[in-house]
Tab-separated table of C-alpha atoms and ligand atoms in Angstrom:
chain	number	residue	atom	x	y	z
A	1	UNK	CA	116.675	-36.040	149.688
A	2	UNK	CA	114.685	-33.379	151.866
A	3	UNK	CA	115.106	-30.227	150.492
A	4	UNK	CA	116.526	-27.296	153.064
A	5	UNK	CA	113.493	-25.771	154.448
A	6	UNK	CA	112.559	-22.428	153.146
A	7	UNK	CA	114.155	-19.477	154.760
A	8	UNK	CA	111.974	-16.606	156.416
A	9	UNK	CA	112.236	-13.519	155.135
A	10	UNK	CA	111.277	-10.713	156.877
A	11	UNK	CA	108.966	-8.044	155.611
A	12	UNK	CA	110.355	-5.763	152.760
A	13	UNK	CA	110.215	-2.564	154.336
A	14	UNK	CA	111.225	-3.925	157.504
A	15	UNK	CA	114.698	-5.102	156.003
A	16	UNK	CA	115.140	-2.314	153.885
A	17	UNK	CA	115.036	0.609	155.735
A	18	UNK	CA	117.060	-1.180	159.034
A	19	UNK	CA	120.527	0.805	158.709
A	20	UNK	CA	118.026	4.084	158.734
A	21	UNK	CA	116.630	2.674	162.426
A	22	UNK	CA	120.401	2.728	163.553
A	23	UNK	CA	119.822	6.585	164.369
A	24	UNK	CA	118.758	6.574	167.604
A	25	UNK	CA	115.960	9.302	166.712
A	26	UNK	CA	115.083	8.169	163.325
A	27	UNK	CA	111.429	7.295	162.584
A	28	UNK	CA	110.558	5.712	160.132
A	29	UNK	CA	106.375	5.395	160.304
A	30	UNK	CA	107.081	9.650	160.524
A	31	UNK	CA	108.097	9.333	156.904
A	32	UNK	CA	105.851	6.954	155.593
A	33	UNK	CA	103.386	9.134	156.982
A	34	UNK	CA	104.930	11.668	155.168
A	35	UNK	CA	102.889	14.078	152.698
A	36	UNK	CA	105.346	15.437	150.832
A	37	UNK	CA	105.105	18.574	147.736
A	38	UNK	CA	107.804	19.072	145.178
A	39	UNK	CA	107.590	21.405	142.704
A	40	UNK	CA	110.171	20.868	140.000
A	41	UNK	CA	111.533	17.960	138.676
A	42	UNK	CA	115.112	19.337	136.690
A	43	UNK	CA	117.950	18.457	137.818
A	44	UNK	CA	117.597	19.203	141.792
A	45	UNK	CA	113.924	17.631	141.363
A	46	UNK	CA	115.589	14.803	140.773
A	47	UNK	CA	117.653	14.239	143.176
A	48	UNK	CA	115.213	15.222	145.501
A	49	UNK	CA	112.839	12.737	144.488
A	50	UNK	CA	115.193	10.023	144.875
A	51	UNK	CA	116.405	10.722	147.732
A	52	UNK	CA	112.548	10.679	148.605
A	53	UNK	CA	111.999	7.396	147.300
A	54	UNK	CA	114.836	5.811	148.649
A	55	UNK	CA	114.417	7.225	151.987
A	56	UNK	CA	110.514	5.458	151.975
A	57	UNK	CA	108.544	8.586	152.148
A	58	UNK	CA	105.162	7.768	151.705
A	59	UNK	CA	103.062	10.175	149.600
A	60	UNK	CA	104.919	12.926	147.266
A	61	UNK	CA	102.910	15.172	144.688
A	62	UNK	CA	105.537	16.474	142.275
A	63	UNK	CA	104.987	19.116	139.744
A	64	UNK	CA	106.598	20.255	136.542
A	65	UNK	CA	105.481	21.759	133.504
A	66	UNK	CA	108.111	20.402	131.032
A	67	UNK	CA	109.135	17.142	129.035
A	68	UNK	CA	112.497	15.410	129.350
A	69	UNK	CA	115.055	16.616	126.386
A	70	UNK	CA	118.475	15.638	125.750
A	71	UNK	CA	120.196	18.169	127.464
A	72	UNK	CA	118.574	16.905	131.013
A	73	UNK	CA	119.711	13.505	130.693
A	74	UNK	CA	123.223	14.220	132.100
A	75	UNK	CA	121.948	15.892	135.275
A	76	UNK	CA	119.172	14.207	135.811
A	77	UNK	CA	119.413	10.463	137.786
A	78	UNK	CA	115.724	10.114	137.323
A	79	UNK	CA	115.608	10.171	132.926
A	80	UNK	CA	116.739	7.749	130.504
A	81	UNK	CA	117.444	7.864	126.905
A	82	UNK	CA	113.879	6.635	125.643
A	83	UNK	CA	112.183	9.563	128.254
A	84	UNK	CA	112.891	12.048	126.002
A	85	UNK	CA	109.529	14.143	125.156
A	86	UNK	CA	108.001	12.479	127.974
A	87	UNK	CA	106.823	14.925	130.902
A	88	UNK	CA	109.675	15.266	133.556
A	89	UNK	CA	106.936	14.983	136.571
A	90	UNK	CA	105.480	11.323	134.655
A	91	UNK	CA	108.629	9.841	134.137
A	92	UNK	CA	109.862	10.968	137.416
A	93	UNK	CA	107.310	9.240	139.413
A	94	UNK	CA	107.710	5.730	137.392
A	95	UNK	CA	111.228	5.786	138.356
A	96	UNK	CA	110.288	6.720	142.031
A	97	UNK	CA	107.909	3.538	142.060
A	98	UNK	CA	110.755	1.729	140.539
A	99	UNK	CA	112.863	2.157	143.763
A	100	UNK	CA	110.537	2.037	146.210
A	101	UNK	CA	107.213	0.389	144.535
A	102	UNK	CA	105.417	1.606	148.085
A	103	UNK	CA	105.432	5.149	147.449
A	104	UNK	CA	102.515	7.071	146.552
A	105	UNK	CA	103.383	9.731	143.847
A	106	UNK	CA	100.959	11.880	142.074
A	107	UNK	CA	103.144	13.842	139.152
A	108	UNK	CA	101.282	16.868	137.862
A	109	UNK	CA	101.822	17.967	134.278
A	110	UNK	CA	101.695	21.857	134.519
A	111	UNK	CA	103.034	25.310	135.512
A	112	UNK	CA	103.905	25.389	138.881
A	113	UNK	CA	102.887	29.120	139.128
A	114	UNK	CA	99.600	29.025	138.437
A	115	UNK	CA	98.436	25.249	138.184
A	116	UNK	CA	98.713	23.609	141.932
A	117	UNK	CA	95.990	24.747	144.190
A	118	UNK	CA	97.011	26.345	147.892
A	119	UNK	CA	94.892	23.088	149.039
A	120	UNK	CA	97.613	21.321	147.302
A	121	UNK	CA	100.363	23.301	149.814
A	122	UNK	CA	98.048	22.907	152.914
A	123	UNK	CA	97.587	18.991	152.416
A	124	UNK	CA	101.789	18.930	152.545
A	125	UNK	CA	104.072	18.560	155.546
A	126	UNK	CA	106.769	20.299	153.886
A	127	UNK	CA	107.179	21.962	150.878
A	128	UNK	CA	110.547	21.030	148.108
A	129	UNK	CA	111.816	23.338	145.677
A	130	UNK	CA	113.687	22.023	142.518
A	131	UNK	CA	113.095	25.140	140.652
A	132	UNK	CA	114.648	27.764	138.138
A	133	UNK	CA	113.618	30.592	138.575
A	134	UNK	CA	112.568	33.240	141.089
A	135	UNK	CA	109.297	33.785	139.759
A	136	UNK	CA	108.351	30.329	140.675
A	137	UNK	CA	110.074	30.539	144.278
A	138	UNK	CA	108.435	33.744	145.394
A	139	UNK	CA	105.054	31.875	144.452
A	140	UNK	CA	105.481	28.896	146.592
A	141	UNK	CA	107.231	30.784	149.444
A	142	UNK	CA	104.101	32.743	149.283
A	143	UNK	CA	102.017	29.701	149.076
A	144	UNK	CA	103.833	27.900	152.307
A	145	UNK	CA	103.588	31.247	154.337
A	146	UNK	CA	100.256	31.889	153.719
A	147	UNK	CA	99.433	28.141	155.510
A	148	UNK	CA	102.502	28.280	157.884
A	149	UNK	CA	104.431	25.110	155.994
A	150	UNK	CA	107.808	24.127	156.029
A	151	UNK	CA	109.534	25.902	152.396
A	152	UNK	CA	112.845	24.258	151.647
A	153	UNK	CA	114.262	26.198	148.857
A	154	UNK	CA	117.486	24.739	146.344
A	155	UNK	CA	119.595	26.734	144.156
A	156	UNK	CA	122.244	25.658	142.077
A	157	UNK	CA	125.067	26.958	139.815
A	158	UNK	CA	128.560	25.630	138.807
A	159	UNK	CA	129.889	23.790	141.517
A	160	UNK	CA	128.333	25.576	143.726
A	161	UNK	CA	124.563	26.009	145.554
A	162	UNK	CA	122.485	26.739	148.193
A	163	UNK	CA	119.811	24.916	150.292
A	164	UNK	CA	117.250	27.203	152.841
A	165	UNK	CA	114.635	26.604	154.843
A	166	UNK	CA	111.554	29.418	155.639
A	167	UNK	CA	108.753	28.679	157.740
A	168	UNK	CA	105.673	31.274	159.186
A	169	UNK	CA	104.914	33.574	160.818
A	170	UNK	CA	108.350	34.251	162.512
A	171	UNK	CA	111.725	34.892	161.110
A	172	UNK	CA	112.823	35.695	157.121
A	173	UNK	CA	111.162	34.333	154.257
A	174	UNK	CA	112.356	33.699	150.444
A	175	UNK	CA	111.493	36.886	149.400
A	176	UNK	CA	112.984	39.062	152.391
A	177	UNK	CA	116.111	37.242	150.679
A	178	UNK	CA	115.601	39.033	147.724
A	179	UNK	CA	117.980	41.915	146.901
A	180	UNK	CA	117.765	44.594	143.786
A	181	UNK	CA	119.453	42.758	141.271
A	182	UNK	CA	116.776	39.802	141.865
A	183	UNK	CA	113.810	42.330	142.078
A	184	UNK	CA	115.078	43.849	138.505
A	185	UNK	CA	115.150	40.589	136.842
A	186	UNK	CA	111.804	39.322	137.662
A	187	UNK	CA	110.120	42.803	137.158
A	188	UNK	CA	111.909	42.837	133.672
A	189	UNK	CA	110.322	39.346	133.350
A	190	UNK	CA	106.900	40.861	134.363
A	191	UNK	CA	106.570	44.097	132.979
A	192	UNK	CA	107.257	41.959	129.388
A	193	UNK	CA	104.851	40.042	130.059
A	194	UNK	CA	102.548	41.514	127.533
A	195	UNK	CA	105.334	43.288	125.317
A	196	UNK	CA	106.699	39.819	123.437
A	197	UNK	CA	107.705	37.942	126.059
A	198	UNK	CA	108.141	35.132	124.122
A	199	UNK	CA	111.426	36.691	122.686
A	200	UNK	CA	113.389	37.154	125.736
A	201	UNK	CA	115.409	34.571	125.634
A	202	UNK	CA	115.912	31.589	128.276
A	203	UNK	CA	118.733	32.202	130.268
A	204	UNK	CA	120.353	28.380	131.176
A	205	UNK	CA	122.470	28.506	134.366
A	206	UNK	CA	125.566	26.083	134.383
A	207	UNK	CA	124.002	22.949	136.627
A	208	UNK	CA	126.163	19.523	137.274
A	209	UNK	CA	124.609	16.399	138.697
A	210	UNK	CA	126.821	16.761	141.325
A	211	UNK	CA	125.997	20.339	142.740
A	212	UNK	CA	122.032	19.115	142.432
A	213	UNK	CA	122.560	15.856	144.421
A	214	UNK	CA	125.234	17.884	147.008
A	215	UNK	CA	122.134	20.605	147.778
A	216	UNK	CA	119.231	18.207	146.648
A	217	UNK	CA	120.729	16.075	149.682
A	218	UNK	CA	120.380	18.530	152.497
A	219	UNK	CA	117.235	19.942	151.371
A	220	UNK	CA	115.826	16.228	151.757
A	221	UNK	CA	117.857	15.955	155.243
A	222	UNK	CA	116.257	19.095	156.611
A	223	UNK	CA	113.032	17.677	155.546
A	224	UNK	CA	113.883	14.314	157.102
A	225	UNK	CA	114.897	16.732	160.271
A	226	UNK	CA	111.295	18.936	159.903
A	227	UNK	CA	109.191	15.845	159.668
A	228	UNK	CA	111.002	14.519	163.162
A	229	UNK	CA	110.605	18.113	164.740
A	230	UNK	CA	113.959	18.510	165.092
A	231	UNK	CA	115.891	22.173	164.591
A	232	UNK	CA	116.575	23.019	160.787
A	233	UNK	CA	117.847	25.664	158.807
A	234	UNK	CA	114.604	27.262	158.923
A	235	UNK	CA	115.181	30.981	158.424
A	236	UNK	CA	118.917	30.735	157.642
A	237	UNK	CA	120.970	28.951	154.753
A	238	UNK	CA	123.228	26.659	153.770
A	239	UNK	CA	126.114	27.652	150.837
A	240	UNK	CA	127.843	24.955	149.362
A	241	UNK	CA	131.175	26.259	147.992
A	242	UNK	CA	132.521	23.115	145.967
A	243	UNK	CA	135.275	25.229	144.274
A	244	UNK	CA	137.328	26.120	147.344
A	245	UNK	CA	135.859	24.303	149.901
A	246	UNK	CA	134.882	27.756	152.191
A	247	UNK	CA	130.679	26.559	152.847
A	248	UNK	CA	128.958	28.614	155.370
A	249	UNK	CA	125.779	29.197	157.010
A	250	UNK	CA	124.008	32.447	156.859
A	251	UNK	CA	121.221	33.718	158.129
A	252	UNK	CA	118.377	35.806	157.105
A	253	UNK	CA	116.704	38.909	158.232
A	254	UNK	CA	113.366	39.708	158.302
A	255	UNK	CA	112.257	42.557	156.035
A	256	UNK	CA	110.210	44.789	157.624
A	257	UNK	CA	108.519	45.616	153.691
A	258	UNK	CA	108.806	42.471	152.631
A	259	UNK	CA	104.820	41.902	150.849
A	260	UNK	CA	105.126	38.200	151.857
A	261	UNK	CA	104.205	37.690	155.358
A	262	UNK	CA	100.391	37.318	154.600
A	263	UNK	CA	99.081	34.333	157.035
A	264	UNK	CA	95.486	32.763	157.647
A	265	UNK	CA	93.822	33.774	160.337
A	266	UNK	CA	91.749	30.180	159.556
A	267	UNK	CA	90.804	28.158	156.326
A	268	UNK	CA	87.648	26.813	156.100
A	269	UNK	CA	86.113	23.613	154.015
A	270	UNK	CA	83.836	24.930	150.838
A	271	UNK	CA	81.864	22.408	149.310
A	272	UNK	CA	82.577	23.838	145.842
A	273	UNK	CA	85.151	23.754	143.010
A	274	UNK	CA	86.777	26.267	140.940
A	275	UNK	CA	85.403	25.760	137.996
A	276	UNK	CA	81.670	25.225	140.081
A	277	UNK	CA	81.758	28.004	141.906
A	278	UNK	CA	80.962	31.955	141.223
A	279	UNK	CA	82.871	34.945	142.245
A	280	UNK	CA	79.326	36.070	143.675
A	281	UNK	CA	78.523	33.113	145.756
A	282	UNK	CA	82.830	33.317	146.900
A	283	UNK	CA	82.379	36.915	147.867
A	284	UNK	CA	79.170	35.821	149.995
A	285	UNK	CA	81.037	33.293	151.637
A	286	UNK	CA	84.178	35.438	152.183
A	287	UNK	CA	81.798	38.582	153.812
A	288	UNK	CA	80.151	35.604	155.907
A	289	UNK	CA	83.555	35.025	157.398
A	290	UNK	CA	84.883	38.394	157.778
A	291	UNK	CA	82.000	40.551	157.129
A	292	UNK	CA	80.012	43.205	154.763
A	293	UNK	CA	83.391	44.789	153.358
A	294	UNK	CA	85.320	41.779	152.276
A	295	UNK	CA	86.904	41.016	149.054
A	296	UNK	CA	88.181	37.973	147.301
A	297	UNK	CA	91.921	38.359	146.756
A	298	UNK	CA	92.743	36.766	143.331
A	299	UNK	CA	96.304	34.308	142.916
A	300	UNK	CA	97.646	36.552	139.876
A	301	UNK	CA	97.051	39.411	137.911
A	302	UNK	CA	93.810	38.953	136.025
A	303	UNK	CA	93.326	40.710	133.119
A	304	UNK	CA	89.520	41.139	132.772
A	305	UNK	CA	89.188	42.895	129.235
A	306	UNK	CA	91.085	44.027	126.677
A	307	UNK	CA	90.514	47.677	125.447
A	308	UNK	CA	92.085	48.986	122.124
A	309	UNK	CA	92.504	52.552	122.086
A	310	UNK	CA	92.621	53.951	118.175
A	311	UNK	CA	89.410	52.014	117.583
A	312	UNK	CA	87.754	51.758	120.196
A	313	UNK	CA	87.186	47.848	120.459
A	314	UNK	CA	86.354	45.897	123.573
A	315	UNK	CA	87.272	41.916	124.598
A	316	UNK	CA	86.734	40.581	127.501
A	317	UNK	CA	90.095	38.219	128.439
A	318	UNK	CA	89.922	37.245	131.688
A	319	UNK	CA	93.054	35.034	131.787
A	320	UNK	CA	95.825	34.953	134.110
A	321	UNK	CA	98.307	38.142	133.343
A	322	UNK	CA	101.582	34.902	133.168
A	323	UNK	CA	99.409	33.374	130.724
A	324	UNK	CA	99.316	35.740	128.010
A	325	UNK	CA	101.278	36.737	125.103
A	326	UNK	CA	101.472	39.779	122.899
A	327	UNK	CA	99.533	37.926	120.137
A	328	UNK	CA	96.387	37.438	122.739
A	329	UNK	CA	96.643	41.543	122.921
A	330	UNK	CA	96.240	42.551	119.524
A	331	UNK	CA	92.795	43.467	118.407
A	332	UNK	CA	90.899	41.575	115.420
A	333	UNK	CA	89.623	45.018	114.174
A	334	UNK	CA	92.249	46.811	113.614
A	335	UNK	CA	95.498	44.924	114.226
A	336	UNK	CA	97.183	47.494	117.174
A	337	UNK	CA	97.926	46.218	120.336
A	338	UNK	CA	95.271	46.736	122.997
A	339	UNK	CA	95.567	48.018	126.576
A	340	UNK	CA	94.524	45.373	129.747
A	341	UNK	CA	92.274	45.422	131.744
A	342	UNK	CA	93.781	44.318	135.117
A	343	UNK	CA	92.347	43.181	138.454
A	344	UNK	CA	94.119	41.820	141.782
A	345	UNK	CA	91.106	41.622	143.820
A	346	UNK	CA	87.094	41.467	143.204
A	347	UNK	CA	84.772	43.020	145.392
A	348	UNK	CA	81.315	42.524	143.371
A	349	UNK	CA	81.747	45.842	141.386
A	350	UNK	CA	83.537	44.886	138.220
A	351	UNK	CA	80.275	43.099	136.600
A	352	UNK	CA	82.099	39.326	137.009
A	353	UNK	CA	79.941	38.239	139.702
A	354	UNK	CA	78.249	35.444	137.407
A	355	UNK	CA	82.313	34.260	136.670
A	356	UNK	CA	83.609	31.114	137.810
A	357	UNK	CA	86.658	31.000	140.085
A	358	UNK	CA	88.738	29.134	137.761
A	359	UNK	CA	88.109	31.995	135.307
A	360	UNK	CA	89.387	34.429	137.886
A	361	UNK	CA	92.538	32.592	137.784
A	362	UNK	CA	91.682	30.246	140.530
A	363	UNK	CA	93.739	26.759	139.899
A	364	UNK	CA	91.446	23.884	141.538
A	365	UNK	CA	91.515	22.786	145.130
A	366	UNK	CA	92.481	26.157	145.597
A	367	UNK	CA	92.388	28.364	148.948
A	368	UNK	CA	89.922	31.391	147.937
A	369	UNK	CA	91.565	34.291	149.774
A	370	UNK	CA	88.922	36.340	151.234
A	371	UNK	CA	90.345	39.383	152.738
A	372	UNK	CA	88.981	42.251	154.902
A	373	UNK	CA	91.484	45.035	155.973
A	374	UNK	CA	94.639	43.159	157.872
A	375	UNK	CA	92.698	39.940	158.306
A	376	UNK	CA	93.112	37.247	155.526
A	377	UNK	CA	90.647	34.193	155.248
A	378	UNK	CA	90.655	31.235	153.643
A	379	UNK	CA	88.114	29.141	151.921
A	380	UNK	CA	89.470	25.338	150.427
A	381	UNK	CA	87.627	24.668	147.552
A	382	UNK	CA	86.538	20.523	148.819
A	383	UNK	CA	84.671	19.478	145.619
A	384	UNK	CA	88.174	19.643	143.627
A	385	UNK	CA	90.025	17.528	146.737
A	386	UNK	CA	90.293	14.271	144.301
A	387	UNK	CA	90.989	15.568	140.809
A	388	UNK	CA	93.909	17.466	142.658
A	389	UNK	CA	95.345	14.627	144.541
A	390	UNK	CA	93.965	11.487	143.145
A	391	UNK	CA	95.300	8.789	144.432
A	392	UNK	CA	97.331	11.078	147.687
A	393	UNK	CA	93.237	11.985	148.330
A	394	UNK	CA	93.009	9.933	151.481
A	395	UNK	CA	94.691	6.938	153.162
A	396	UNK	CA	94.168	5.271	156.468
A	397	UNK	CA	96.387	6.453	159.545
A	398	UNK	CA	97.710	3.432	161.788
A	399	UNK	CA	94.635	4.085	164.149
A	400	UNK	CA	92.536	3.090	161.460
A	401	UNK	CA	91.386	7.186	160.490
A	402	UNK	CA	91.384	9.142	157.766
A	403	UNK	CA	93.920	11.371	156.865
B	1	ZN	ZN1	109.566	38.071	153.714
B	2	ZN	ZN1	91.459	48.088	117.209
């Protein structure tokens, strides 16, 4: 008896993402083309990388400093059981392969803040937020503005949330969203930083799986929308009100002293690496571009030295300000806590000419920020391109070139 004769079946991808080629403008290549950053992977990281994954993105670097505990596995689609003590951004990505075993996902083990390189944000289309806290938002927003990508911010609570989208040089940004009660808790946050911050205590907000995937949804549709160049929310957001059903859009206004509207006037290939390359041969290479009185602007507070005042003892530090605690302050001599030393910007005089980027606070693949006056200038640090994106490093566009 002949057997029946084998069925074709048609390419994977091709089947599986044919109800998404029922929207008349959908484009699929667009999002396997897709370079995609998120930086949290909680409970609205989550979501968003699933919705990623399932949606056939093609490349997605996701970042998060901590492991998977207990508490996440309720809110998080992404985590099982035996994941706990595992990093959040590792055992995200296996699960993201597990959907979609196409997708190119780089997880990064490490703090958002001050770990992922500006070369990281300029190799993105658009930029995912799954974060906590404000502190991490106003860095990123930063980050995006700076390069002129696409910052899709997420912010749950309850039942309810919000989903925004910013995007330079025009309109409001993240932080021109920021009112006093914001401003007071991160400058609480920051002015501790030295004083025992390791006693304030966490503060959890209330999060459901359900808020995260309601807001975790849109801020993947408004990508989907970005990537297409169709309108978003850009400069505006949208408030989910799950309690009484009254969601709105609002809109933002552009602060006229808002601190976070610094932009590129151009970023230029460097063929160094942070931990390579000197603040002296930066600073020549920053008054190259933008002449004698240039400076290089650093990421974060750097505090330089230590100083300690009733004896008189000196340390040099020079670690990022977020990065220390009060036990890094107090001096070997004598015990007492001792006074920072704290630069923002280096300009050859401070005697750190012979230091190395990274110990200026300079995460690799970084954009060295080389500023004279108004005008801002960028210089991507090339020889850390692969140990920041690995396997995202470079792939072959349809017409055969490198991206
Ligand atoms: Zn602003
Ligand atoms: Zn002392």
């Amino acid at each position: 008896v002949p057997e029946a004769p084998l069925r074709v079946v048609p390419a994977e991808d091709e089947d599986r993402f044919a109800r998404f080629r029922l929207i008349g403008w959908w484009d699929q290549a667009r999002l396997e083309g897709a370079k995609v950053l998120v930086v949290g992977a909680g409970a609205l990281g989550n979501e968003i990388l699933k919705d990623l994954a399932l949606l056939g993105v093609g490349r997605v670097f996701v970042a998060d400093l901590d492991r998977v505990e207990r508490s996440n596995l309720a809110r998080s689609v992404l985590f099982r059981e035996g994941d706990e003590g595992r990093p959040k951004a590792e055992a995200a990505a296996a699960r993201m392969r597990e959907i979609h075993p196409a997708v190119r996902v780089r997880p990064f083990v490490g703090n958002a803040l001050t770990g992922i390189g500006l070369g990281v944000y300029e190799w993105a289309d658009v930029v995912l937020a799954g974060l906590d806290n404000r502190e991490a938002r106003l860095a990123a927003n930063r980050a995006c503005w700076l390069l002129g990508r696409t910052y899709v911010d997420g912010a749950i609570e309850a039942l309810a949330g919000v989903a925004r989208v910013f995007r330079g040089p025009e309109g409001a940004c993240y932080e021109c969203t920021m009112g006093e009660a914001d401003w007071r808790q991160v400058e609480q946050r920051r002015s501790c930083a030295l004083l025992g911050r390791d006693a304030i205590p966490e503060r959890h907000v209330p999060t459901t799986p359900t808020s995260a995937s309601v807001v975790a949804g849109i801020q993947c549709q408004e990508a989907v929308k970005h990537l297409h160049g169709l309108e978003t929310l850009r400069g505006s957001g949208f408030v989910f009100d799950g309690v009484a059903h009254e969601s709105y859009r609002v809109a933002y206004t552009r602060s006229p002293s808002c601190g976070a509207h610094d932009v590129f006037e151009r970023v230029e290939p460097f063929d160094g690496g942070a931990a390579t390359t000197t603040v002296d041969r930066a600073l020549a290479e920053a008054r190259r571009l933008l002449g004698p009185g240039a400076v290089v602007e650093l990421p974060g507070d750097l505090v330089t030295s230590f100083r300690c005042a009733p004896c008189g003892t000196e340390r040099r530090a020079m670690r990022r300000l977020e990065a220390l605690r009060e036990r890094d302050s107090l001096c070997a001599k004598c015990g007492a806590p001792m006074a920072p030393e704290i630069a923002t910007s280096l300009d050859g005089s401070e005697g750190l000419g012979g230091a190395t980027l990274a110990e200026a606070g300079l995460p690799p693949f970084d954009v060295v920020r080389c500023r004279s006056g108004e005008r801002l200038a960028g210089l991507r640090l090339e020889a850390d391109r692969g140990e920041a994106l690995g396997a995202l490093a470079e792939s072959r566009a349809p017409d055969g070139r490198r991206t």
